[in-house]
PDB file of C-alpha atoms and ligand atoms in Angstrom:
ATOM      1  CA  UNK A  12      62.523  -2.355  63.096  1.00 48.00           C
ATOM      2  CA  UNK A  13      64.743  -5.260  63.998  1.00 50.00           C
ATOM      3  CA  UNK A  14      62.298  -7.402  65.494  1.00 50.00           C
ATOM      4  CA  UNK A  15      60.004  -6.735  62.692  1.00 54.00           C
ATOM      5  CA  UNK A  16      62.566  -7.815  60.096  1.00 54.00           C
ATOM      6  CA  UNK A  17      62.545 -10.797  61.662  1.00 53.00           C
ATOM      7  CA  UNK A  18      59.165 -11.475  61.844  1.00 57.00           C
ATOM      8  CA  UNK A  19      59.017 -10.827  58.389  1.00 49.00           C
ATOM      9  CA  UNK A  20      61.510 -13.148  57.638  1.00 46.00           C
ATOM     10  CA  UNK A  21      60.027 -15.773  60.069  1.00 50.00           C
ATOM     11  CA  UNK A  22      56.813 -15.459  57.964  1.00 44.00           C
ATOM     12  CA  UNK A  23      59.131 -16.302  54.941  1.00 46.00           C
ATOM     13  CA  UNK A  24      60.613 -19.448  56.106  1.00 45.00           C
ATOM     14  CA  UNK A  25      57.362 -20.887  57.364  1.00 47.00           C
ATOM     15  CA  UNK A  26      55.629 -20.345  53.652  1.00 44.00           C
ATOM     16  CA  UNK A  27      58.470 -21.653  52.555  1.00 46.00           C
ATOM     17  CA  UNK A  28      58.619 -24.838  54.545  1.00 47.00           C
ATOM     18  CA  UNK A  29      55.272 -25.376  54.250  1.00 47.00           C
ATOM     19  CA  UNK A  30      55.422 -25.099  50.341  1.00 46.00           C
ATOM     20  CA  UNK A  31      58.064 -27.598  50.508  1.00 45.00           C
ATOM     21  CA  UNK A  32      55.854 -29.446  52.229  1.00 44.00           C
ATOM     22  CA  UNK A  33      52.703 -29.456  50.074  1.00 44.00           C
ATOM     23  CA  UNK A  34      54.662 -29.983  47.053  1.00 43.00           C
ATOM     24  CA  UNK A  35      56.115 -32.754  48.501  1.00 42.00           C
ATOM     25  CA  UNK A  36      52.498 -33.666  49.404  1.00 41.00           C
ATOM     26  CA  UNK A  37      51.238 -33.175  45.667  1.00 40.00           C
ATOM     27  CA  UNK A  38      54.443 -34.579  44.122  1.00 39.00           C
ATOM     28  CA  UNK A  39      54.025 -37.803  46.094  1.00 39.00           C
ATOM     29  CA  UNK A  40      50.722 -38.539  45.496  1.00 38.00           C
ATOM     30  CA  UNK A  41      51.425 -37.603  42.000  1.00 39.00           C
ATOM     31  CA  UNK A  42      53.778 -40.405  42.106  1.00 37.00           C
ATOM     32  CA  UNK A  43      51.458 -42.835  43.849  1.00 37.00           C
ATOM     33  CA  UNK A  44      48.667 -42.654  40.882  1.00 38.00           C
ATOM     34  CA  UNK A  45      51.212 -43.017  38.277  1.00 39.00           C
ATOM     35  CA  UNK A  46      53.004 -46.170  39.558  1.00 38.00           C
ATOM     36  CA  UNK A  47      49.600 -47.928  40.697  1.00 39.00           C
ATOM     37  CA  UNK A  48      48.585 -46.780  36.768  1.00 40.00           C
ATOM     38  CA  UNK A  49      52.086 -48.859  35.172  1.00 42.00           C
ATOM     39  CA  UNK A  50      51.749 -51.796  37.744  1.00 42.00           C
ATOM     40  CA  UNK A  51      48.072 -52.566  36.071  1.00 41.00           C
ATOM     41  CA  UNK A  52      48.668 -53.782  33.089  1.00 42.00           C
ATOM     42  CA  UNK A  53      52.018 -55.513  33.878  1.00 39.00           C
ATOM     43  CA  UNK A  54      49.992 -57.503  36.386  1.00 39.00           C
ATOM     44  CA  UNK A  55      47.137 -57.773  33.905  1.00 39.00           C
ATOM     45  CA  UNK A  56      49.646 -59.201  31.291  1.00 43.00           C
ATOM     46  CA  UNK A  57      51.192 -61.913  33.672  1.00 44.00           C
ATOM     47  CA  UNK A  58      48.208 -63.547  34.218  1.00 40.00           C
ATOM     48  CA  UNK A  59      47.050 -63.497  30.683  1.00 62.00           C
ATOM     49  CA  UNK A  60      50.588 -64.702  29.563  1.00 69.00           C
ATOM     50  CA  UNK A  61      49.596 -67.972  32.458  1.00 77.00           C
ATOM     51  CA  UNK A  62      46.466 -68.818  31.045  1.00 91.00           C
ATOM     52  CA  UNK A  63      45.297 -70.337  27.375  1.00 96.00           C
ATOM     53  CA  UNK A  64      45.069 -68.460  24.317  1.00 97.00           C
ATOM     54  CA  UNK A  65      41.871 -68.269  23.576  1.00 97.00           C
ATOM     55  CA  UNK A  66      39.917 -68.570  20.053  1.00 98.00           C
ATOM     56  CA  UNK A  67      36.990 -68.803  19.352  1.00 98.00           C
ATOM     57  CA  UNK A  68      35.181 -69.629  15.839  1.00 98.00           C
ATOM     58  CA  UNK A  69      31.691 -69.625  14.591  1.00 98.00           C
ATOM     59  CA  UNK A  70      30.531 -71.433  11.198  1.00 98.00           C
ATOM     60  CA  UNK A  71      27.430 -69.802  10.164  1.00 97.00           C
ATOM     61  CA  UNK A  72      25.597 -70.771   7.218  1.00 96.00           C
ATOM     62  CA  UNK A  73      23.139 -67.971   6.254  1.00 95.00           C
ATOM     63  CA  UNK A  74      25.888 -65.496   4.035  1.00 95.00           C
ATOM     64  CA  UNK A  75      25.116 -64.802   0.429  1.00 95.00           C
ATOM     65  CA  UNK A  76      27.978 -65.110  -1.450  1.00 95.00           C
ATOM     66  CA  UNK A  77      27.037 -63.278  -4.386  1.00 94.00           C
ATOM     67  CA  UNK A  78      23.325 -63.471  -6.326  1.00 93.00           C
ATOM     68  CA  UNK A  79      24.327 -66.860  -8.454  1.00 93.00           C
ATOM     69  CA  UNK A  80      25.866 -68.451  -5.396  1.00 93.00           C
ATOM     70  CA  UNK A  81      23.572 -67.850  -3.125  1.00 94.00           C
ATOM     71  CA  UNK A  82      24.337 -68.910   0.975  1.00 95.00           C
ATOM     72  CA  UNK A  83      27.598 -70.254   1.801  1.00 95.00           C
ATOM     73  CA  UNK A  84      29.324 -71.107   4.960  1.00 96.00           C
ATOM     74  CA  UNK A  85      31.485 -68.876   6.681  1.00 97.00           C
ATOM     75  CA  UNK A  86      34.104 -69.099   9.589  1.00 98.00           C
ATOM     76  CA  UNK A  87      34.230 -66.263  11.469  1.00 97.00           C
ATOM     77  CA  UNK A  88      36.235 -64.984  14.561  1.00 98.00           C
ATOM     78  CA  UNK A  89      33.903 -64.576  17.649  1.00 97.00           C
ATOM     79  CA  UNK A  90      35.772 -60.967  19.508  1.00 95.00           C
ATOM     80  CA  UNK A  91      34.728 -58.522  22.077  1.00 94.00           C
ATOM     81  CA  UNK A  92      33.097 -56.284  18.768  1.00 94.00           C
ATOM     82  CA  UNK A  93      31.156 -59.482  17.552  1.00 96.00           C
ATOM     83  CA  UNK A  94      31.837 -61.878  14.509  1.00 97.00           C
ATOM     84  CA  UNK A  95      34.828 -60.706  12.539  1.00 97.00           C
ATOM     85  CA  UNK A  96      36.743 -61.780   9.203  1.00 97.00           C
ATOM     86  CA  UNK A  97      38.374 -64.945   9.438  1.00 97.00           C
ATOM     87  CA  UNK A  98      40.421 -64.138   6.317  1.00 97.00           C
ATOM     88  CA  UNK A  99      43.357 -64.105   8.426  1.00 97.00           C
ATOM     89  CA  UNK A 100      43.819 -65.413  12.048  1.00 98.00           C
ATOM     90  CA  UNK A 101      46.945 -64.738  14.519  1.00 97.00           C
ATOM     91  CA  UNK A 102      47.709 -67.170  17.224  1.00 97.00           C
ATOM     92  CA  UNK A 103      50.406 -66.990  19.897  1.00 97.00           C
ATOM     93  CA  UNK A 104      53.732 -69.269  19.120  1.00 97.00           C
ATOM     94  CA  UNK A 105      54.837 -71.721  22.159  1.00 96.00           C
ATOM     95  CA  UNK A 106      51.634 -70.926  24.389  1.00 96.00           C
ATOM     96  CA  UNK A 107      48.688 -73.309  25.254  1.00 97.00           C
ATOM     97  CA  UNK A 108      45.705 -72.227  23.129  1.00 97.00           C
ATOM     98  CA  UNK A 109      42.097 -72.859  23.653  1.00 97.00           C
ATOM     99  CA  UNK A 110      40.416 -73.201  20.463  1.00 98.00           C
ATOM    100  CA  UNK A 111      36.784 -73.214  20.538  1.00 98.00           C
ATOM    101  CA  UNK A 112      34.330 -73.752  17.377  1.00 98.00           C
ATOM    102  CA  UNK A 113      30.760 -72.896  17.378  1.00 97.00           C
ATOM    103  CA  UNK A 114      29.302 -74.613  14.373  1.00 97.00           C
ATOM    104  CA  UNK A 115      25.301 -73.720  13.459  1.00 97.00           C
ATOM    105  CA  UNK A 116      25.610 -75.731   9.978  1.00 96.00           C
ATOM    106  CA  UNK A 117      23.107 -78.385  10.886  1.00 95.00           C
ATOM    107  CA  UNK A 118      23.903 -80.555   7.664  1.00 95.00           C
ATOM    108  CA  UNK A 119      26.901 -82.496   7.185  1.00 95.00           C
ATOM    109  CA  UNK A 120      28.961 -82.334   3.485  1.00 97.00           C
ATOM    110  CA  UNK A 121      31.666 -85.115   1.762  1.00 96.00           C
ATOM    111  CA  UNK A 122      34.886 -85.531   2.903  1.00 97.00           C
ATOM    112  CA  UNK A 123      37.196 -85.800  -0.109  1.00 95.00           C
ATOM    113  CA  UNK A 124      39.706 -87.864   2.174  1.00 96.00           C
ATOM    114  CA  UNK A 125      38.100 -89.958   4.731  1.00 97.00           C
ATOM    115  CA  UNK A 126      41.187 -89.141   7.142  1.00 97.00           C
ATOM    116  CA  UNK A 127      39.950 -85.805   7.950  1.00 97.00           C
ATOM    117  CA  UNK A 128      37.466 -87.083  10.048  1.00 97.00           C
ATOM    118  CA  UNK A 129      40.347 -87.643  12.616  1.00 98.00           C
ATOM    119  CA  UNK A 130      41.178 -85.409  15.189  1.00 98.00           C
ATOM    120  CA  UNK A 131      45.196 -84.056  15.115  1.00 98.00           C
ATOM    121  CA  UNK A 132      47.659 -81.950  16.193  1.00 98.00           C
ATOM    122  CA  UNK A 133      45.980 -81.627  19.736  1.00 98.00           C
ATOM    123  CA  UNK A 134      46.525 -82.052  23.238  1.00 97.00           C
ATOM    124  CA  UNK A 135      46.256 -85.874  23.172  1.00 97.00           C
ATOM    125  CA  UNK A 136      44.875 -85.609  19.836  1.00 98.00           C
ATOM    126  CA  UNK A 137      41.007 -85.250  20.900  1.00 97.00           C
ATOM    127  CA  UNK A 138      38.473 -82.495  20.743  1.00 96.00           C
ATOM    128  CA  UNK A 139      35.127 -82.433  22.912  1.00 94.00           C
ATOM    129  CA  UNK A 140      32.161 -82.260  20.967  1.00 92.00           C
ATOM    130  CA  UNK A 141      28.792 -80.918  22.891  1.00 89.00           C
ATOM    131  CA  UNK A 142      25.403 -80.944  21.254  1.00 77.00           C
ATOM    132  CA  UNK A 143      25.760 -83.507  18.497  1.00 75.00           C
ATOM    133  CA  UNK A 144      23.115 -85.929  18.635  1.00 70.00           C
ATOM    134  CA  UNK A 145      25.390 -88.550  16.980  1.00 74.00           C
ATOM    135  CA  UNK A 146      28.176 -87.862  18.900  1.00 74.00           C
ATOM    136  CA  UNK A 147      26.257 -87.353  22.476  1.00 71.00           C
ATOM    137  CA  UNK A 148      23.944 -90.127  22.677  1.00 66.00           C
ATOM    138  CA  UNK A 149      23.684 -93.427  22.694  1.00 63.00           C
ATOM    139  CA  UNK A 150      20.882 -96.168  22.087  1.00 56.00           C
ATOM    140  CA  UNK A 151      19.512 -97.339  25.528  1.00 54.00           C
ATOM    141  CA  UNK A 152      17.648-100.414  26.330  1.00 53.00           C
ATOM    142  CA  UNK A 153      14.887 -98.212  26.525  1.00 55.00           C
ATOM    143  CA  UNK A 154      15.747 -94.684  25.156  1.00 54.00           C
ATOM    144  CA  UNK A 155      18.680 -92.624  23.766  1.00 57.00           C
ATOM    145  CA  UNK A 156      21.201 -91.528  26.503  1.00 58.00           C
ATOM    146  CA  UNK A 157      22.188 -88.151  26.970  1.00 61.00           C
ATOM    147  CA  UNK A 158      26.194 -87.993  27.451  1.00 66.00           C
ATOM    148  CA  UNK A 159      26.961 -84.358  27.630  1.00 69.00           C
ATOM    149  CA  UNK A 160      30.461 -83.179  26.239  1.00 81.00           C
ATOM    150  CA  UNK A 161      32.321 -86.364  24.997  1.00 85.00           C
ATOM    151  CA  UNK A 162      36.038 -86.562  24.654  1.00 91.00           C
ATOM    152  CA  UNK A 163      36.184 -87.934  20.643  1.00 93.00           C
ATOM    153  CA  UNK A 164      39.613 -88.843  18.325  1.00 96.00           C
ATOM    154  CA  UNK A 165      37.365 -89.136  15.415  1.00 96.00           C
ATOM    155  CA  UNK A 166      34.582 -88.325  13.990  1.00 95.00           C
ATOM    156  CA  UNK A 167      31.955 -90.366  11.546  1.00 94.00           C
ATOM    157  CA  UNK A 168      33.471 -89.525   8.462  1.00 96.00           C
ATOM    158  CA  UNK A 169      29.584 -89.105   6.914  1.00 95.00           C
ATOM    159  CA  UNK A 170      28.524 -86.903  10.228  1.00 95.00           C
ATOM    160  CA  UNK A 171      31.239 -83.819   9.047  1.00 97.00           C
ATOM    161  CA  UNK A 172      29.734 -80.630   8.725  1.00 97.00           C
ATOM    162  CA  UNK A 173      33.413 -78.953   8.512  1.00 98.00           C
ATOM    163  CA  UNK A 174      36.749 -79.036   9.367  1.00 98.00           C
ATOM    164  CA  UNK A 175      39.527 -76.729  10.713  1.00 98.00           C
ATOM    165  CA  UNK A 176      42.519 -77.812   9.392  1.00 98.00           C
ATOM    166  CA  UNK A 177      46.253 -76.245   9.095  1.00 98.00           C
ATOM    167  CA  UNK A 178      47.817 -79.479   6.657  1.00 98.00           C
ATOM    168  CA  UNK A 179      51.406 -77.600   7.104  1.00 97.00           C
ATOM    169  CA  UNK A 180      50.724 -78.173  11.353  1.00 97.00           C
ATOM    170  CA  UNK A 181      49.243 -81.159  10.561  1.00 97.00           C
ATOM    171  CA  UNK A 182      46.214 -79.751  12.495  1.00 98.00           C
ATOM    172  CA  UNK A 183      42.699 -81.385  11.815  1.00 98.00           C
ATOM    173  CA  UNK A 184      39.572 -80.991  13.537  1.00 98.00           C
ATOM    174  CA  UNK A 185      35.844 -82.391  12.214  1.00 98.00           C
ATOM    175  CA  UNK A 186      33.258 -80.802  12.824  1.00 97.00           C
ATOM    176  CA  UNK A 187      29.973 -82.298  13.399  1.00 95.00           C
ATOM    177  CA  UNK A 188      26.487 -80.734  12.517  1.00 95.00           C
ATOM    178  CA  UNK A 189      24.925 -78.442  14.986  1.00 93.00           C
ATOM    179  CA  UNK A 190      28.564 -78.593  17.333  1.00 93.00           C
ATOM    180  CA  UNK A 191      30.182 -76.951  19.610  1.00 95.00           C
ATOM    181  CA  UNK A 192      34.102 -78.525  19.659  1.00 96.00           C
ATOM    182  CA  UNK A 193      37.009 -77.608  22.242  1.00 97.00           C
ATOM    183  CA  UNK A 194      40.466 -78.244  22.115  1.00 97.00           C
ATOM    184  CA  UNK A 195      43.690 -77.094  23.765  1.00 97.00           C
ATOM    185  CA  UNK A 196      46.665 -77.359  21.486  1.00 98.00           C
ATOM    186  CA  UNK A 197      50.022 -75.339  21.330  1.00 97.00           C
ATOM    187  CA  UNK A 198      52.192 -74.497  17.669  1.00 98.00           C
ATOM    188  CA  UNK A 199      55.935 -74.724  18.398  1.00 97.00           C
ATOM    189  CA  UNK A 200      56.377 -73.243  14.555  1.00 97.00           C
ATOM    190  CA  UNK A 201      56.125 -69.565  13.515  1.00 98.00           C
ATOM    191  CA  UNK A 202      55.200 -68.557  10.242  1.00 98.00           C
ATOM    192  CA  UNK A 203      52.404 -67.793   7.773  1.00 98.00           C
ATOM    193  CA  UNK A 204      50.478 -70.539   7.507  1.00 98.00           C
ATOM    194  CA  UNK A 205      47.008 -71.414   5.325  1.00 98.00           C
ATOM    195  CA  UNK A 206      44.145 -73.004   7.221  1.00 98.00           C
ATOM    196  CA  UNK A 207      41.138 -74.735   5.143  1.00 98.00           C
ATOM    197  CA  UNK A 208      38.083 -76.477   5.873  1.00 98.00           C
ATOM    198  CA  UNK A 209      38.328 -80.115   3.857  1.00 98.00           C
ATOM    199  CA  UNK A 210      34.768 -81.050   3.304  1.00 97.00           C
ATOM    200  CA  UNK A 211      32.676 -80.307   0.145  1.00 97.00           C
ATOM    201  CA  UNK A 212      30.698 -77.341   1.512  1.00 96.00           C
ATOM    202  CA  UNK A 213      30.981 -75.201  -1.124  1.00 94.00           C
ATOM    203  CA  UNK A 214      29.993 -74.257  -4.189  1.00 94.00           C
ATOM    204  CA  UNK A 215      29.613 -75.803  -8.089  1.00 93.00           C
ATOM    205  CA  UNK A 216      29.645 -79.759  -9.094  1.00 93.00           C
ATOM    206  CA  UNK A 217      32.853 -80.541  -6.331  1.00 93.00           C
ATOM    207  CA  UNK A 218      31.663 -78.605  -3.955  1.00 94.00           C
ATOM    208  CA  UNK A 219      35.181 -76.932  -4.056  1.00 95.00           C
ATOM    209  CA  UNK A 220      34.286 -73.554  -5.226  1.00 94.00           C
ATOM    210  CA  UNK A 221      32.491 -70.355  -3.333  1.00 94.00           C
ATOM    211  CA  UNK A 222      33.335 -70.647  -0.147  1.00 94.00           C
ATOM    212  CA  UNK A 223      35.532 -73.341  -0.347  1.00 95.00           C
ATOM    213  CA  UNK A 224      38.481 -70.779  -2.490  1.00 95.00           C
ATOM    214  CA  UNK A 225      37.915 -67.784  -0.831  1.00 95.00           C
ATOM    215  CA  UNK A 226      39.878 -66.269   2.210  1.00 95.00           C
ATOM    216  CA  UNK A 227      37.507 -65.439   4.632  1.00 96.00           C
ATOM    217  CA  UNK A 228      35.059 -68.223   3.801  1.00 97.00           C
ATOM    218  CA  UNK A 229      36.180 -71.762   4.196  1.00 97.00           C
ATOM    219  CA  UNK A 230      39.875 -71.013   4.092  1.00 97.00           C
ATOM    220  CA  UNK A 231      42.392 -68.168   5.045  1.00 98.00           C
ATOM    221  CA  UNK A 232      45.801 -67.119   6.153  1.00 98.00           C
ATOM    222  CA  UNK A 233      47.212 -68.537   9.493  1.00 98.00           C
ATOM    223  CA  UNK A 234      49.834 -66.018  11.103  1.00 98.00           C
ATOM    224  CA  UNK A 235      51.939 -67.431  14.358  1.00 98.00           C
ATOM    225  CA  UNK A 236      54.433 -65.172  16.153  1.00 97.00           C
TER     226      UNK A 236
HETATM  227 CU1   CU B 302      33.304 -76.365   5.240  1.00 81.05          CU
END
């Protein structure tokens, strides 16, 4: 009877050792998933936080405003879900951005002030234009030359197709016809803000109206935090 108390009890202490054990071993690797699972994203976010902001625009030219209007020109946001409203765009405060602007407009509009065609508020206060033919070649001896992505302060003021401008940043960037323009700049300032294009690409006798007064279009909100 004795010895088979004891064996019983023996028999006790070993299941219960051993579900110490396995819990221990279920508990830890419990653990183990959900600390690799919080360390992701914090390492994720560092590196983001060490490289540029990154925005990206596209001016397309093929919207209908409404049935008298007809097409107008529209900025959009280029995201991971396609072309969205530009109506209002955030951007990161103190933090280099990348701003890129993908412009299909082949046809360039007036510039009610001729100083818009200058490039501000910038790293150095250039943008580099690719695919302009104005811009990216030059008249040969013999033929035009091809120079790839040039480094530009300016822009012809009569080869404007748009321009991205924040006047209370005193950010300004033309766009030429048919571009594609990069530029790294960083806004010390939060706040709302308005952004506009400055050419005459809209609509009625000025060229002021449509798309030119209408968030989303040629001109929206501007939110920094
Ligand atoms: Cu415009």
């Amino acid at each position: 009877m004795v010895m088979k108390s004891t064996s019983i009890l023996t028999l006790i202490v070993i299941l219960f050792i051993a579900g110490i054990g396995m819990g221990y071993v279920v508990g830890f690797s419990g653990g183990a998933k959900v600390t690799s699972s919080v360390s992701t994203p914090t390492t994720t976010t560092a590196q983001n936080n060490t490289e540029p902001f990154v925005l990206t625009l596209v001016i397309t030219t093929e919207n209908t405003y409404n049935a008298t209007t007809g097409a107008q020109p529209a900025y959009y946001i280029l995201t991971a879900n396609g072309l969205q409203s530009a109506a209002n765009i955030a951007l990161p405060v103190n933090r280099l951005i990348k701003l890129v602007i993908i412009n299909y407009d082949d046809g360039s509009a007036n510039l009610t002030n001729v100083q818009d065609a200058n490039v501000s508020g910038t790293q150095n206060n250039i943008e580099t234009v690719v695919n302009n033919a104005n811009v990216n070649s030059s008249q040969g001896a013999s033929a035009i030359n091809v120079k790839g992505g040039q480094n530009v302060s300016s822009i012809n003021s009569t080869d404007v197709a748009h321009t991205f401008t924040i006047p209370s940043l005193n950010v300004n960037l033309p766009i030429p016809p048919l571009s594609t323009v990069t530029t790294y700049l960083t806004l010390n300032q939060t706040g709302t803000f308005s952004w506009f294009c400055m050419t005459e690409c809209g609509f009625g006798p000025t060229g002021l109206k449509g798309a030119m007064d209408t968030p989303g279009w040629m001109m929206g909100g501007l939110t920094v935090s």
